[in-house]
GROMACS .gro file of C-alpha atoms in nm:
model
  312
    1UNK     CA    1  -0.627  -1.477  -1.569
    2UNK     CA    2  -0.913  -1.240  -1.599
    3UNK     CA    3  -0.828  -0.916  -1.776
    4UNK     CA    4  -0.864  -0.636  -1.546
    5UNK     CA    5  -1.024  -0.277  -1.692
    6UNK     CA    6  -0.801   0.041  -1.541
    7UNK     CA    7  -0.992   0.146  -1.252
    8UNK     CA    8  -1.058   0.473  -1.393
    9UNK     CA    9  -1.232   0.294  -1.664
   10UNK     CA   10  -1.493   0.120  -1.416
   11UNK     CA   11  -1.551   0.417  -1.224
   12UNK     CA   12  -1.636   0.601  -1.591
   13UNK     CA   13  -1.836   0.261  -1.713
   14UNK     CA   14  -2.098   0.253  -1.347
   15UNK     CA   15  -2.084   0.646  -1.408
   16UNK     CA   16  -2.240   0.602  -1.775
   17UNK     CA   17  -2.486   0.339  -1.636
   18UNK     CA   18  -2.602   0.602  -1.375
   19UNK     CA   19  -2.722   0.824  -1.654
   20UNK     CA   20  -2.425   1.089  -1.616
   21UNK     CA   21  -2.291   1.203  -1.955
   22UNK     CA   22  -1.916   1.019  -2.013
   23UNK     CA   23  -1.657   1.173  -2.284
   24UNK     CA   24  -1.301   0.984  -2.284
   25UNK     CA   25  -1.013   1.226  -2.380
   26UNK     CA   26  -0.788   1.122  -2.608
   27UNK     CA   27  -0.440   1.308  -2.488
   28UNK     CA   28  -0.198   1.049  -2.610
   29UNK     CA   29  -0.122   0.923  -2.228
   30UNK     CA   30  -0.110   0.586  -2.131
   31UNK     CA   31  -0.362   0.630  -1.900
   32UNK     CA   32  -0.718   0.628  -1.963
   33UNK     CA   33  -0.896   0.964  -1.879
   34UNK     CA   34  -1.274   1.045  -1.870
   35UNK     CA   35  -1.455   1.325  -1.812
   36UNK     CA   36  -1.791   1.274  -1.611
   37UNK     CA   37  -2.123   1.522  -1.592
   38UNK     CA   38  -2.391   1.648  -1.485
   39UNK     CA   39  -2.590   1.933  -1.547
   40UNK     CA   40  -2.437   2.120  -1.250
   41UNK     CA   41  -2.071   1.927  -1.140
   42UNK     CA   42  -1.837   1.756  -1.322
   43UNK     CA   43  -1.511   1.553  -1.272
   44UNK     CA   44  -1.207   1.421  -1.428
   45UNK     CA   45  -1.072   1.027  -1.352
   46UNK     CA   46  -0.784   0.895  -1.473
   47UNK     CA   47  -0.511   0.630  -1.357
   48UNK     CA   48  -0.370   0.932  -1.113
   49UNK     CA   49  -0.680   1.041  -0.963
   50UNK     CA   50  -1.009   0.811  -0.882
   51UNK     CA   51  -1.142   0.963  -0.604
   52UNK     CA   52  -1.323   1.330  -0.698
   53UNK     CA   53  -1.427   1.446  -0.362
   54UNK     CA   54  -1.100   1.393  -0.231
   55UNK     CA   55  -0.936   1.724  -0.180
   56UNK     CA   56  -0.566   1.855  -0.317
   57UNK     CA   57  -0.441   1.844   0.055
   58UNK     CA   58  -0.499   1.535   0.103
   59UNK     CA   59  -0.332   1.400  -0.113
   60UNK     CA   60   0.008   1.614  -0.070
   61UNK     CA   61  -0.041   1.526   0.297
   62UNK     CA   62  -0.090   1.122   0.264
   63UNK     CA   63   0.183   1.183  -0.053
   64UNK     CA   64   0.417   1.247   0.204
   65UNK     CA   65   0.535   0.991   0.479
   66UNK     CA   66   0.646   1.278   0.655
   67UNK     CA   67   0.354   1.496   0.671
   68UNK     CA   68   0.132   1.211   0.747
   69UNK     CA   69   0.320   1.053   1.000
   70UNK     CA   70   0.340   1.404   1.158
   71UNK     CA   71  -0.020   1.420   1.193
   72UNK     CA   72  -0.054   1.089   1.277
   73UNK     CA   73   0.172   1.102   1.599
   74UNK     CA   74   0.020   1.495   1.668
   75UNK     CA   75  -0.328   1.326   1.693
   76UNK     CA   76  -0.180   1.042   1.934
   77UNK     CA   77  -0.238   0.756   1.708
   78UNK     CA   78   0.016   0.464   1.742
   79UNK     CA   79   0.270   0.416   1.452
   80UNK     CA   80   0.562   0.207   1.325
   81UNK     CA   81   0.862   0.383   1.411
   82UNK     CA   82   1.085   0.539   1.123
   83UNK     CA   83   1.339   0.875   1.083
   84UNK     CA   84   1.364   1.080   0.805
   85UNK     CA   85   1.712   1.211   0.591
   86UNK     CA   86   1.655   1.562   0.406
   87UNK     CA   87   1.879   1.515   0.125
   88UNK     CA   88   1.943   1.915   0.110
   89UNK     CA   89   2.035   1.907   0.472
   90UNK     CA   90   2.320   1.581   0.437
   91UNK     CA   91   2.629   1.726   0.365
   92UNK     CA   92   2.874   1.473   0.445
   93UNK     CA   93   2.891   1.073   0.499
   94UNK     CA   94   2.918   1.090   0.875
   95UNK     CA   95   2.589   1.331   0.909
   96UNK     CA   96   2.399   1.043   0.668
   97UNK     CA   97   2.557   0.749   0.885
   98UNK     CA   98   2.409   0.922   1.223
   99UNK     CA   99   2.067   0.979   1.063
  100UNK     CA  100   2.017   0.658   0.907
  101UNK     CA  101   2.130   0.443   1.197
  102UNK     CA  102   1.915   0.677   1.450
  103UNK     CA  103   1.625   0.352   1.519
  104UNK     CA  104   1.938   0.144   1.604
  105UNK     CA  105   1.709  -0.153   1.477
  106UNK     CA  106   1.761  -0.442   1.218
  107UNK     CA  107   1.575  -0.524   0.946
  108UNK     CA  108   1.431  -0.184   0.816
  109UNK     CA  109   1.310  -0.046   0.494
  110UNK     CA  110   1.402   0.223   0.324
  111UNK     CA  111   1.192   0.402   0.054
  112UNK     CA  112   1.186   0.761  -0.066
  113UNK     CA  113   0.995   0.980   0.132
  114UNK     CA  114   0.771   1.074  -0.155
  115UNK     CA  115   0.672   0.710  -0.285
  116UNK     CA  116   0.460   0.532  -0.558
  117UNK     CA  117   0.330   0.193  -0.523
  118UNK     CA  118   0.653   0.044  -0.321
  119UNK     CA  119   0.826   0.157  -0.589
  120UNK     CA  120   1.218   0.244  -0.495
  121UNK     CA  121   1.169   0.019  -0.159
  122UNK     CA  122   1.437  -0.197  -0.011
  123UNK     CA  123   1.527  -0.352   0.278
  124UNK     CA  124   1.861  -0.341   0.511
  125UNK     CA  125   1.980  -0.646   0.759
  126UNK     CA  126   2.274  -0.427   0.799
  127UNK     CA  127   2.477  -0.073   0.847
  128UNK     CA  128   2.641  -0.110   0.542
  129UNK     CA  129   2.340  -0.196   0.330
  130UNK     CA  130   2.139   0.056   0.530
  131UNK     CA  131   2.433   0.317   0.459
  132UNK     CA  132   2.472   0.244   0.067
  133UNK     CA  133   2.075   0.187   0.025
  134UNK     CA  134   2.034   0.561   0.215
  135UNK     CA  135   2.322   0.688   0.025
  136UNK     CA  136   2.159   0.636  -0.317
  137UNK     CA  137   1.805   0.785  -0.288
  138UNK     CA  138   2.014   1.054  -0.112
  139UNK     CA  139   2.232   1.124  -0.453
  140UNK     CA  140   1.903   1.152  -0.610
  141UNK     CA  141   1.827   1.430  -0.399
  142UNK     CA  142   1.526   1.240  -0.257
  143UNK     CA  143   1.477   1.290   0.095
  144UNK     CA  144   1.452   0.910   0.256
  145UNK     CA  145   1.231   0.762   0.507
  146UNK     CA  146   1.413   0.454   0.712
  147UNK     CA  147   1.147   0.231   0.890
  148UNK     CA  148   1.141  -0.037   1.110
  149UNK     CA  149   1.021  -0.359   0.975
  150UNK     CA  150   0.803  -0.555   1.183
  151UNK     CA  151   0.725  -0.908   1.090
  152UNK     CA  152   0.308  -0.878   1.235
  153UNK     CA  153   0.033  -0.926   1.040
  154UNK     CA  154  -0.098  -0.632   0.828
  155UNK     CA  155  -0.430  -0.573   0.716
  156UNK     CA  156  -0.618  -0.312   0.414
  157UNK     CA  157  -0.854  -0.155   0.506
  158UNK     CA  158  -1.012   0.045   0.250
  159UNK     CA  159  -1.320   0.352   0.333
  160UNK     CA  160  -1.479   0.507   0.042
  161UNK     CA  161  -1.692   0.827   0.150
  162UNK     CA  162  -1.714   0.728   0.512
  163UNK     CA  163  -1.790   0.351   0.477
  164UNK     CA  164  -1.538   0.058   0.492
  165UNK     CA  165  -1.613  -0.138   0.146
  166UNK     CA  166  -1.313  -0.395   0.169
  167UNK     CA  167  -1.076  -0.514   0.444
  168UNK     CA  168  -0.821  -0.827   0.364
  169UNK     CA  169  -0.468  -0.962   0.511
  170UNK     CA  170  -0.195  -0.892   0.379
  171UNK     CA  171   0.151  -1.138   0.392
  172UNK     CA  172   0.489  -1.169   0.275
  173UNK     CA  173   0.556  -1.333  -0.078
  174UNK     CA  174   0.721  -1.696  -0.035
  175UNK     CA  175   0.833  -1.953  -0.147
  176UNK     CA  176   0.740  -2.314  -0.080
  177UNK     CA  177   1.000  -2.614  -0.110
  178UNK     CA  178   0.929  -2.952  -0.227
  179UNK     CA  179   1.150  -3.164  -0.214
  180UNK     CA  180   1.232  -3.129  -0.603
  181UNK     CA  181   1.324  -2.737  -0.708
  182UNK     CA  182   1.586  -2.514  -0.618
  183UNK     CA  183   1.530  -2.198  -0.485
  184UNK     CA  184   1.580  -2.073  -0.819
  185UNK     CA  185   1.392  -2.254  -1.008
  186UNK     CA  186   1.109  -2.137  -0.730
  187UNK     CA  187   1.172  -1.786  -0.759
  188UNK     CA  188   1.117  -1.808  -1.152
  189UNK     CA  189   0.775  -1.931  -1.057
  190UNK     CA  190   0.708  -1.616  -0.893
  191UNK     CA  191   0.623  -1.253  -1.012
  192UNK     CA  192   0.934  -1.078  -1.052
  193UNK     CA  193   0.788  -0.774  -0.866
  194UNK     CA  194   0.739  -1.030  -0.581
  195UNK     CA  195   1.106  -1.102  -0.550
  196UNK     CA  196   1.387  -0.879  -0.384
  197UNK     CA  197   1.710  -1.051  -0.388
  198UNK     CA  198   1.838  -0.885  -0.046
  199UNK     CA  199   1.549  -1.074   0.165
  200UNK     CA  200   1.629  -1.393  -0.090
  201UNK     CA  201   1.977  -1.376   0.002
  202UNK     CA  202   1.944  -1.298   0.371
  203UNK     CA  203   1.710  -1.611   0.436
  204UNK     CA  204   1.919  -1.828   0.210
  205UNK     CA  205   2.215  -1.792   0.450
  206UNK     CA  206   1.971  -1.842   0.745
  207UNK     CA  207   1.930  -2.147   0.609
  208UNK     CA  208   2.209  -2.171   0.484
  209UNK     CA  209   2.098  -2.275   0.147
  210UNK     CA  210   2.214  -2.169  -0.187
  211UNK     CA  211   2.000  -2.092  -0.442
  212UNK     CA  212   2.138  -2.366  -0.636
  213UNK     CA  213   2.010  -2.590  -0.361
  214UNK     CA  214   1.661  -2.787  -0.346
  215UNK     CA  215   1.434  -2.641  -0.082
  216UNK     CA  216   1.304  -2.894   0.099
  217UNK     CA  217   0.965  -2.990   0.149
  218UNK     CA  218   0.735  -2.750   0.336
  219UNK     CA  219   1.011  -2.514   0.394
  220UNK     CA  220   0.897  -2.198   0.324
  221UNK     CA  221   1.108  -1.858   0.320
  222UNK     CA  222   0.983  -1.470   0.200
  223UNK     CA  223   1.118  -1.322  -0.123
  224UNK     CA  224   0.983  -0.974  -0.057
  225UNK     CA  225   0.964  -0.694   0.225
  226UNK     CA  226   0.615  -0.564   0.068
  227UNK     CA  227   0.341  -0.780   0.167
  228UNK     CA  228   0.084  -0.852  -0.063
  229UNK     CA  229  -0.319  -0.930  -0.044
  230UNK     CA  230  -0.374  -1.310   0.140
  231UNK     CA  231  -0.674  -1.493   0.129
  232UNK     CA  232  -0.623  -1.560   0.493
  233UNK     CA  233  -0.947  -1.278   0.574
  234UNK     CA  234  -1.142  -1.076   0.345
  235UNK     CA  235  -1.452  -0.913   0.425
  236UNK     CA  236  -1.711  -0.678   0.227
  237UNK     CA  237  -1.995  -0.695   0.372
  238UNK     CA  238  -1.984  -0.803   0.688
  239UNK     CA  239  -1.714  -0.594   0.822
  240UNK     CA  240  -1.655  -0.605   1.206
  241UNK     CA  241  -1.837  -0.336   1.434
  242UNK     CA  242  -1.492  -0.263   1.570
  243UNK     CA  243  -1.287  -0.148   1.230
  244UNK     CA  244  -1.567   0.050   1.130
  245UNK     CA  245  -1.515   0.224   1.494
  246UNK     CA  246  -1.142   0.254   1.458
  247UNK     CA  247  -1.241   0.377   1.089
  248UNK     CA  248  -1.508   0.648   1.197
  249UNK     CA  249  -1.286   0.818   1.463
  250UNK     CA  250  -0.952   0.799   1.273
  251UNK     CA  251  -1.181   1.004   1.002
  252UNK     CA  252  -1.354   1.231   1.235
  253UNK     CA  253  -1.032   1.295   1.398
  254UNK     CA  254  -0.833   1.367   1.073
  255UNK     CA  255  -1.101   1.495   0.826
  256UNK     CA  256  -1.112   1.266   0.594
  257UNK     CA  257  -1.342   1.014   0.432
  258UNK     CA  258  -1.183   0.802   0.163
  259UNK     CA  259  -0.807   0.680   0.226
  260UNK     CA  260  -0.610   0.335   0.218
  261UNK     CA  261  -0.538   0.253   0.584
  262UNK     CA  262  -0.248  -0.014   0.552
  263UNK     CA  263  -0.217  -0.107   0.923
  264UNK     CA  264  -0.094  -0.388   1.183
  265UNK     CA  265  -0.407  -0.550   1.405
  266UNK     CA  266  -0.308  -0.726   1.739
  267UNK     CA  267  -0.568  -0.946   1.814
  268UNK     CA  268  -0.830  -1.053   1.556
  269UNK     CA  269  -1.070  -0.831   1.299
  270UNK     CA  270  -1.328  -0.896   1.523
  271UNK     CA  271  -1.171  -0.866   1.855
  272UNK     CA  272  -0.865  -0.596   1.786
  273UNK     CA  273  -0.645  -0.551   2.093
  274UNK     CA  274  -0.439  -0.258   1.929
  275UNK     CA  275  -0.371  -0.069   1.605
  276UNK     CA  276  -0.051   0.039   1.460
  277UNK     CA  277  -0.106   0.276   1.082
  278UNK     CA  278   0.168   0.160   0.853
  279UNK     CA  279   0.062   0.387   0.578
  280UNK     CA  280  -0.219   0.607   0.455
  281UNK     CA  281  -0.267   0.644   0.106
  282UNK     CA  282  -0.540   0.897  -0.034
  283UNK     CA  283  -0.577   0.717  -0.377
  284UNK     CA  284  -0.578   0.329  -0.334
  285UNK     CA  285  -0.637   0.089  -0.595
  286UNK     CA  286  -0.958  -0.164  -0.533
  287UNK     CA  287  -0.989  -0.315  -0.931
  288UNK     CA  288  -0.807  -0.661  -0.780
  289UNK     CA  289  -1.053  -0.703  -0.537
  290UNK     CA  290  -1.320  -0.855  -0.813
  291UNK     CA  291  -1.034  -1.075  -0.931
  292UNK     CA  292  -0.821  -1.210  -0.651
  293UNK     CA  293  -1.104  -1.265  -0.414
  294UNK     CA  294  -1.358  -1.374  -0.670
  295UNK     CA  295  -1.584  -1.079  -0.504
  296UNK     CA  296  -1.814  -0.993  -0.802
  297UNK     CA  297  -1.992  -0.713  -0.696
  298UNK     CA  298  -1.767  -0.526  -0.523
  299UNK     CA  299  -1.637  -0.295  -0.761
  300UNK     CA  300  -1.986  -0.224  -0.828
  301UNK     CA  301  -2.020  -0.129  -0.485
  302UNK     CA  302  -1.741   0.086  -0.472
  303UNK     CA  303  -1.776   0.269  -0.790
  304UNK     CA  304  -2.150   0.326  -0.727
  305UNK     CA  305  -2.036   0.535  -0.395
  306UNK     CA  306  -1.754   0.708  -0.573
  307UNK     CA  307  -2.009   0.873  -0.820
  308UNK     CA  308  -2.316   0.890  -0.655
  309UNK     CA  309  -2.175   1.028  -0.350
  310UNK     CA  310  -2.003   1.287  -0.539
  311UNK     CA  311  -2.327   1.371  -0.813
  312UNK     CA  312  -2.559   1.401  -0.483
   0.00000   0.00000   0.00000
């Protein structure tokens, strides 16, 4: 596999090539952090921050689930359904059981309100597992967001400065049977971050399979609740007239120009029948895009915009 170079890093690298004057601080932090000028601005990147015209409040607001589904649903755009528990205001197990079970769906997902990369995300098929999976974040005095989980196809779409530079599909990690492995011997195969043992166990008893048992051939089943980038559609360059119109209003209308729109599309790309927002994220990662879709310029194309839109 290709060794990847911290985002931050590329954005410093095109920076340097662009004739702006680069000085890496050395603080001790895992992170790699670089300090870009000109004669007149400067800014700092690191693995927290990669975007420098991207302002404070946007990132508390699209740091919080809360805040940015508020606006979202203020400004009339359509999004997944999901309730929120204020750990400070859950004083007793029956006030947390009415909260949590207010979508009176199954499956949903629960994450803390104030996420990190799907980090702290699981998934409930049940009250119980909802209750004990709410109950924990709560004891971390963490206030919870519980959403519904809808098994539609999701799309990234990603807008640097105004312009949509990527959009891909996105899927549920699997597992594929055949004929000769277990289910365990499967899972090993995959990324451990690609694996929740909840959804394993669920569809095992669908199936009614152990994991013990070989998966037969074909038979696929998810291992995760997160979906991941698919090869199914990406796009670059060519990106369809009606994303970059969804794109352009839902930053007009919301004053931004650089976010991480995860989002369902009914229809096609190219022919969209409906959008639902999933998430908005005010910082995304684009490094894997040169990598898992063999895209070679891309990150130049993105870092070039990063800089030069911020130096001009």
């Amino acid at each position: 596999m290709q060794h990847m170079k911290p985002t931050a890093t590329l954005i410093a690298h095109k920076a340097k090539k662009l004739g702006y004057t680069v000085q890496e601080l050395k603080t001790g932090s895992p992170f790699k952090e670089y300090y870009v000028q000109s004669h007149t601005k400067s800014f700092l990147v690191n693995g927290n921050v990669f975007y420098p015209n991207v302002p404070r409040w946007q990132h508390v607001l699209m740091g919080s689930k809360l805040l940015s589904e508020a606006l979202l649903q203020k400004k009339k755009y359509n999004k997944i359904r999901s309730v929120l528990i204020y750990a400070k205001q859950t004083h007793s197990k029956k006030e947390l059981t009415t909260r949590a079970t207010a979508l009176d769906t199954f499956p949903v997902i629960i994450k803390p309100e104030e996420g990190f990369q799907a980090k702290g995300i699981t998934v409930a098929y049940t009250k119980r597992q909802l209750i004990d999976a709410v109950s924990e974040i709560v004891a971390k005095k963490q206030n919870v967001l519980v959403q519904e989980l809808l098994f539609k196809k999701e799309y990234r779409i990603l807008v640097v400065e105004g312009k949509v530079m990527a959009l891909h599909s996105k899927g549920y990690p699997t597992i594929i049977g055949d004929g000769k492995k277990t289910i365990a011997q499967l899972l090993k195969e995959q990324k451990t971050t690609y694996v929740n043992d909840t959804v394993v166990d669920y569809e095992c008893k669908k199936i009614r399979k152990k994991r013990t048992d070989v998966l037969d051939a074909g038979v696929s089943i998810p291992c995760h609740i997160t979906q991941k980038g698919t090869f199914e559609y990406y796009e670059s360059k060519k990106i369809p007239k009606a994303i970059k119109a969804y794109v352009q209003q839902l930053c007009i209308d919301n004053s931004i120009k650089t976010a991480g729109i995860d989002v369902f599309i009914d229809g096609t790309p190219k022919k969209p029948t409906d959008f639902t927002i999933i998430e908005l994220n005010s910082n995304p990662g684009f490094r894997y895009l040169q990598t898992k879709y063999k895209d070679k310029d891309v990150i130049d194309r993105i870092t070039s915009r990063i800089v030069e839109t911020y130096f001009t």
